[in-house]
Amino acid sequence: MKLAGVKLPDVKLVVGLGNPGPEYECSPHNMGFAVVDRLAERHDVGLTRRKAHSLCGHFLLGSEKIWLVQPQTFMNNSGAAVAEWFRKEGCGPEDLVVLADELDLPWGTIQIRQRGGSAGHHGLESIMEAIGTQAFTRMRIGVAPEHELNDPVSYLLRPVRTERRRSLGPVVDRAADAAEMILREGAAKAMNRFNRRDAAAETASPPASSGR
């Protein structure tokens, strides 16, 4: 209930996509979860609260209440959690930032957009269907391997190889930097800063195409 004369903080939802369960930790498909974990560390947030089919926690950034969200619905039903958040918090697509992996981008590359299709990502597809629009900010984080893939699904769901894991931390850090810039300065400025294919070289050498 809103109290007369009391202005409640605006709400932003930072939703990292992934699958719950220890077997999916450090997998390419859980890159969104990993970035939310890093943001939680930076802002001293415990992702222990259960709300709207998610693990979550929040912090204040100026006048905004930032919810860090990890849907527990499994990737292909992520939209159910986001739609429930909209109902509970009274927010909409303009308040949403989704973090997801992208198999068609070189490892460590970041691509931020304010609208657009799913590019075949089932988590994004689920969100678009659930909220009825493509007009929300999303960050895709490149997870393409250095070799051709016979089984993309298996690659996405298994932990990354040991040699690749050395670069995982810097990639997650850079994606967290991009998410914070979206929140502080807006998506347009973050796009200008981070949407560069050659920028992945700051954290890892760009791999060859996955052949997807």
Tab-separated table of C-alpha atoms in Angstrom:
chain	number	residue	atom	x	y	z
A	1	MET	CA	0.000	0.000	0.000
A	2	LYS	CA	1.343	3.429	-0.959
A	3	LEU	CA	1.318	6.083	1.753
A	4	ALA	CA	0.109	9.585	0.868
A	5	GLY	CA	2.990	11.975	0.372
A	6	VAL	CA	5.613	9.222	0.354
A	7	LYS	CA	7.429	8.661	-2.940
A	8	LEU	CA	8.485	5.059	-3.337
A	9	PRO	CA	11.687	4.379	-5.289
A	10	ASP	CA	11.440	3.549	-8.977
A	11	VAL	CA	12.109	-0.112	-9.740
A	12	LYS	CA	14.540	-1.698	-12.181
A	13	LEU	CA	14.702	-5.438	-12.787
A	14	VAL	CA	18.071	-6.908	-13.771
A	15	VAL	CA	17.183	-10.452	-14.825
A	16	GLY	CA	19.995	-12.912	-15.475
A	17	LEU	CA	18.937	-15.971	-17.461
A	18	GLY	CA	20.087	-19.475	-16.657
A	19	ASN	CA	19.072	-22.839	-15.244
A	20	PRO	CA	18.920	-23.577	-11.508
A	21	GLY	CA	21.038	-26.356	-10.041
A	22	PRO	CA	24.738	-26.966	-9.368
A	23	GLU	CA	25.120	-29.088	-12.503
A	24	TYR	CA	24.644	-25.946	-14.631
A	25	GLU	CA	27.120	-23.712	-12.794
A	26	CYS	CA	29.905	-22.359	-15.033
A	27	SER	CA	28.012	-23.464	-18.142
A	28	PRO	CA	27.777	-21.037	-21.085
A	29	HIS	CA	23.973	-20.994	-20.834
A	30	ASN	CA	24.225	-19.665	-17.251
A	31	MET	CA	26.197	-16.562	-18.167
A	32	GLY	CA	23.259	-14.379	-17.125
A	33	PHE	CA	23.198	-15.974	-13.663
A	34	ALA	CA	26.963	-15.429	-13.345
A	35	VAL	CA	26.698	-11.703	-14.091
A	36	VAL	CA	23.882	-11.266	-11.565
A	37	ASP	CA	26.052	-13.080	-9.003
A	38	ARG	CA	28.889	-10.627	-9.722
A	39	LEU	CA	26.590	-7.617	-9.359
A	40	ALA	CA	25.339	-9.033	-6.061
A	41	GLU	CA	28.933	-9.346	-4.808
A	42	ARG	CA	29.733	-5.770	-5.792
A	43	HIS	CA	26.682	-4.335	-4.052
A	44	ASP	CA	26.718	-6.635	-1.020
A	45	VAL	CA	23.397	-8.232	-1.935
A	46	GLY	CA	22.387	-11.720	-0.846
A	47	LEU	CA	20.417	-13.587	-3.512
A	48	THR	CA	18.566	-15.570	-0.885
A	49	ARG	CA	15.058	-14.142	-1.036
A	50	ARG	CA	12.426	-16.091	-2.973
A	51	LYS	CA	9.933	-14.006	-4.912
A	52	ALA	CA	8.042	-14.352	-8.201
A	53	HIS	CA	9.557	-17.756	-9.036
A	54	SER	CA	13.054	-16.338	-8.541
A	55	LEU	CA	16.011	-15.979	-6.226
A	56	CYS	CA	16.605	-12.286	-5.748
A	57	GLY	CA	17.927	-9.400	-3.711
A	58	HIS	CA	17.961	-5.634	-4.115
A	59	PHE	CA	19.952	-2.458	-3.528
A	60	LEU	CA	19.304	1.250	-3.975
A	61	LEU	CA	20.974	3.222	-6.749
A	62	GLY	CA	20.036	6.848	-6.258
A	63	SER	CA	16.237	6.976	-6.391
A	64	GLU	CA	15.932	3.532	-7.961
A	65	LYS	CA	15.415	0.168	-6.299
A	66	ILE	CA	17.437	-2.359	-8.290
A	67	TRP	CA	16.249	-5.959	-8.088
A	68	LEU	CA	18.809	-8.595	-9.060
A	69	VAL	CA	16.824	-11.581	-10.288
A	70	GLN	CA	17.639	-15.204	-11.152
A	71	PRO	CA	14.465	-16.973	-12.369
A	72	GLN	CA	14.139	-20.509	-11.029
A	73	THR	CA	11.712	-21.607	-13.744
A	74	PHE	CA	14.442	-23.017	-16.023
A	75	MET	CA	15.508	-21.121	-19.114
A	76	ASN	CA	12.640	-21.955	-21.456
A	77	ASN	CA	10.026	-20.623	-19.014
A	78	SER	CA	11.821	-17.451	-17.924
A	79	GLY	CA	8.878	-15.335	-19.059
A	80	ALA	CA	6.669	-16.677	-16.275
A	81	ALA	CA	8.991	-15.165	-13.683
A	82	VAL	CA	9.322	-11.818	-15.476
A	83	ALA	CA	5.562	-11.465	-15.935
A	84	GLU	CA	5.042	-12.193	-12.236
A	85	TRP	CA	7.618	-9.531	-11.341
A	86	PHE	CA	5.704	-7.017	-13.450
A	87	ARG	CA	2.492	-7.848	-11.579
A	88	LYS	CA	4.056	-7.695	-8.123
A	89	GLU	CA	6.146	-4.542	-8.634
A	90	GLY	CA	3.892	-2.594	-10.974
A	91	CYS	CA	6.717	-2.135	-13.472
A	92	GLY	CA	6.942	-2.707	-17.210
A	93	PRO	CA	9.286	-3.411	-20.127
A	94	GLU	CA	10.953	-0.006	-19.775
A	95	ASP	CA	12.180	-1.114	-16.324
A	96	LEU	CA	13.648	-4.423	-17.514
A	97	VAL	CA	17.272	-5.364	-18.270
A	98	VAL	CA	17.808	-8.985	-19.340
A	99	LEU	CA	21.256	-10.628	-19.349
A	100	ALA	CA	21.673	-13.689	-21.569
A	101	ASP	CA	24.287	-15.818	-23.329
A	102	GLU	CA	24.645	-15.734	-27.123
A	103	LEU	CA	26.121	-18.649	-29.051
A	104	ASP	CA	26.421	-16.625	-32.262
A	105	LEU	CA	28.780	-14.040	-30.748
A	106	PRO	CA	32.519	-14.587	-30.146
A	107	TRP	CA	33.492	-15.449	-26.582
A	108	GLY	CA	33.375	-12.375	-24.336
A	109	THR	CA	31.717	-10.055	-26.866
A	110	ILE	CA	28.928	-7.888	-25.485
A	111	GLN	CA	25.938	-6.705	-27.499
A	112	ILE	CA	23.353	-4.420	-25.903
A	113	ARG	CA	20.057	-3.633	-27.612
A	114	GLN	CA	16.875	-1.848	-26.550
A	115	ARG	CA	14.529	-3.962	-28.652
A	116	GLY	CA	14.617	-6.730	-31.246
A	117	GLY	CA	13.984	-10.415	-31.733
A	118	SER	CA	15.204	-13.370	-29.727
A	119	ALA	CA	17.768	-14.652	-32.275
A	120	GLY	CA	16.576	-18.136	-31.344
A	121	HIS	CA	17.322	-17.788	-27.614
A	122	HIS	CA	14.512	-19.655	-25.832
A	123	GLY	CA	14.776	-17.629	-22.636
A	124	LEU	CA	14.308	-14.366	-24.525
A	125	GLU	CA	11.512	-15.944	-26.571
A	126	SER	CA	9.700	-16.902	-23.371
A	127	ILE	CA	9.990	-13.370	-21.976
A	128	MET	CA	8.744	-11.762	-25.197
A	129	GLU	CA	5.729	-14.067	-25.292
A	130	ALA	CA	4.925	-13.517	-21.616
A	131	ILE	CA	5.110	-9.702	-21.620
A	132	GLY	CA	3.858	-9.178	-25.171
A	133	THR	CA	6.680	-6.997	-26.484
A	134	GLN	CA	10.248	-7.050	-27.816
A	135	ALA	CA	10.895	-3.517	-26.530
A	136	PHE	CA	13.112	-4.065	-23.509
A	137	THR	CA	16.845	-3.723	-22.892
A	138	ARG	CA	18.831	-6.892	-23.259
A	139	MET	CA	22.544	-7.693	-23.086
A	140	ARG	CA	23.867	-10.669	-25.025
A	141	ILE	CA	27.192	-12.087	-23.877
A	142	GLY	CA	29.120	-14.086	-26.471
A	143	VAL	CA	29.861	-17.710	-25.564
A	144	ALA	CA	30.931	-19.164	-28.932
A	145	PRO	CA	33.668	-21.822	-28.656
A	146	GLU	CA	36.853	-21.952	-30.703
A	147	HIS	CA	35.709	-25.037	-32.608
A	148	GLU	CA	32.773	-26.272	-34.652
A	149	LEU	CA	29.897	-27.710	-32.621
A	150	ASN	CA	28.203	-31.025	-33.327
A	151	ASP	CA	25.909	-30.644	-30.312
A	152	PRO	CA	25.262	-26.988	-29.367
A	153	VAL	CA	22.818	-27.918	-26.598
A	154	SER	CA	25.357	-30.115	-24.836
A	155	TYR	CA	27.977	-27.370	-25.120
A	156	LEU	CA	25.656	-24.745	-23.618
A	157	LEU	CA	24.589	-26.878	-20.661
A	158	ARG	CA	27.973	-28.278	-19.593
A	159	PRO	CA	30.595	-26.372	-17.558
A	160	VAL	CA	33.132	-24.596	-19.761
A	161	ARG	CA	36.484	-26.295	-20.291
A	162	THR	CA	39.294	-25.670	-17.827
A	163	GLU	CA	41.376	-23.635	-20.281
A	164	ARG	CA	38.399	-21.389	-21.049
A	165	ARG	CA	37.523	-20.926	-17.387
A	166	ARG	CA	40.562	-18.660	-16.896
A	167	SER	CA	38.860	-16.008	-19.023
A	168	LEU	CA	35.388	-16.518	-17.557
A	169	GLY	CA	35.956	-14.164	-14.611
A	170	PRO	CA	37.103	-11.205	-16.744
A	171	VAL	CA	34.174	-11.727	-19.142
A	172	VAL	CA	31.700	-11.711	-16.247
A	173	ASP	CA	33.362	-8.623	-14.767
A	174	ARG	CA	33.113	-6.729	-18.040
A	175	ALA	CA	29.458	-7.694	-18.483
A	176	ALA	CA	28.769	-6.505	-14.928
A	177	ASP	CA	30.477	-3.195	-15.815
A	178	ALA	CA	28.154	-2.894	-18.815
A	179	ALA	CA	25.074	-3.655	-16.705
A	180	GLU	CA	26.060	-0.988	-14.188
A	181	MET	CA	26.531	1.552	-16.974
A	182	ILE	CA	23.040	0.746	-18.280
A	183	LEU	CA	21.631	1.406	-14.821
A	184	ARG	CA	23.629	4.581	-14.151
A	185	GLU	CA	23.824	6.227	-17.577
A	186	GLY	CA	21.292	4.459	-19.789
A	187	ALA	CA	21.376	1.799	-22.462
A	188	ALA	CA	22.362	4.157	-25.301
A	189	LYS	CA	25.641	5.174	-23.637
A	190	ALA	CA	26.376	1.572	-22.690
A	191	MET	CA	25.822	0.508	-26.300
A	192	ASN	CA	28.347	3.072	-27.513
A	193	ARG	CA	30.903	1.853	-24.979
A	194	PHE	CA	30.492	-1.920	-25.135
A	195	ASN	CA	28.988	-2.868	-28.533
A	196	ARG	CA	32.338	-3.393	-30.259
A	197	ARG	CA	33.387	-6.754	-31.650
A	198	ASP	CA	37.054	-5.970	-31.021
A	199	ALA	CA	36.334	-5.144	-27.372
A	200	ALA	CA	36.274	-8.848	-26.523
A	201	ALA	CA	40.039	-8.784	-26.932
A	202	GLU	CA	40.178	-6.895	-23.638
A	203	THR	CA	39.241	-10.118	-21.857
A	204	ALA	CA	40.001	-12.915	-24.317
A	205	SER	CA	41.140	-13.513	-27.871
A	206	PRO	CA	38.124	-13.650	-30.197
A	207	PRO	CA	37.392	-17.296	-31.114
A	208	ALA	CA	36.455	-18.630	-34.497
A	209	SER	CA	32.794	-18.921	-35.435
A	210	SER	CA	30.835	-21.693	-33.758
A	211	GLY	CA	29.228	-22.636	-37.044
A	212	ARG	CA	25.759	-22.404	-35.510
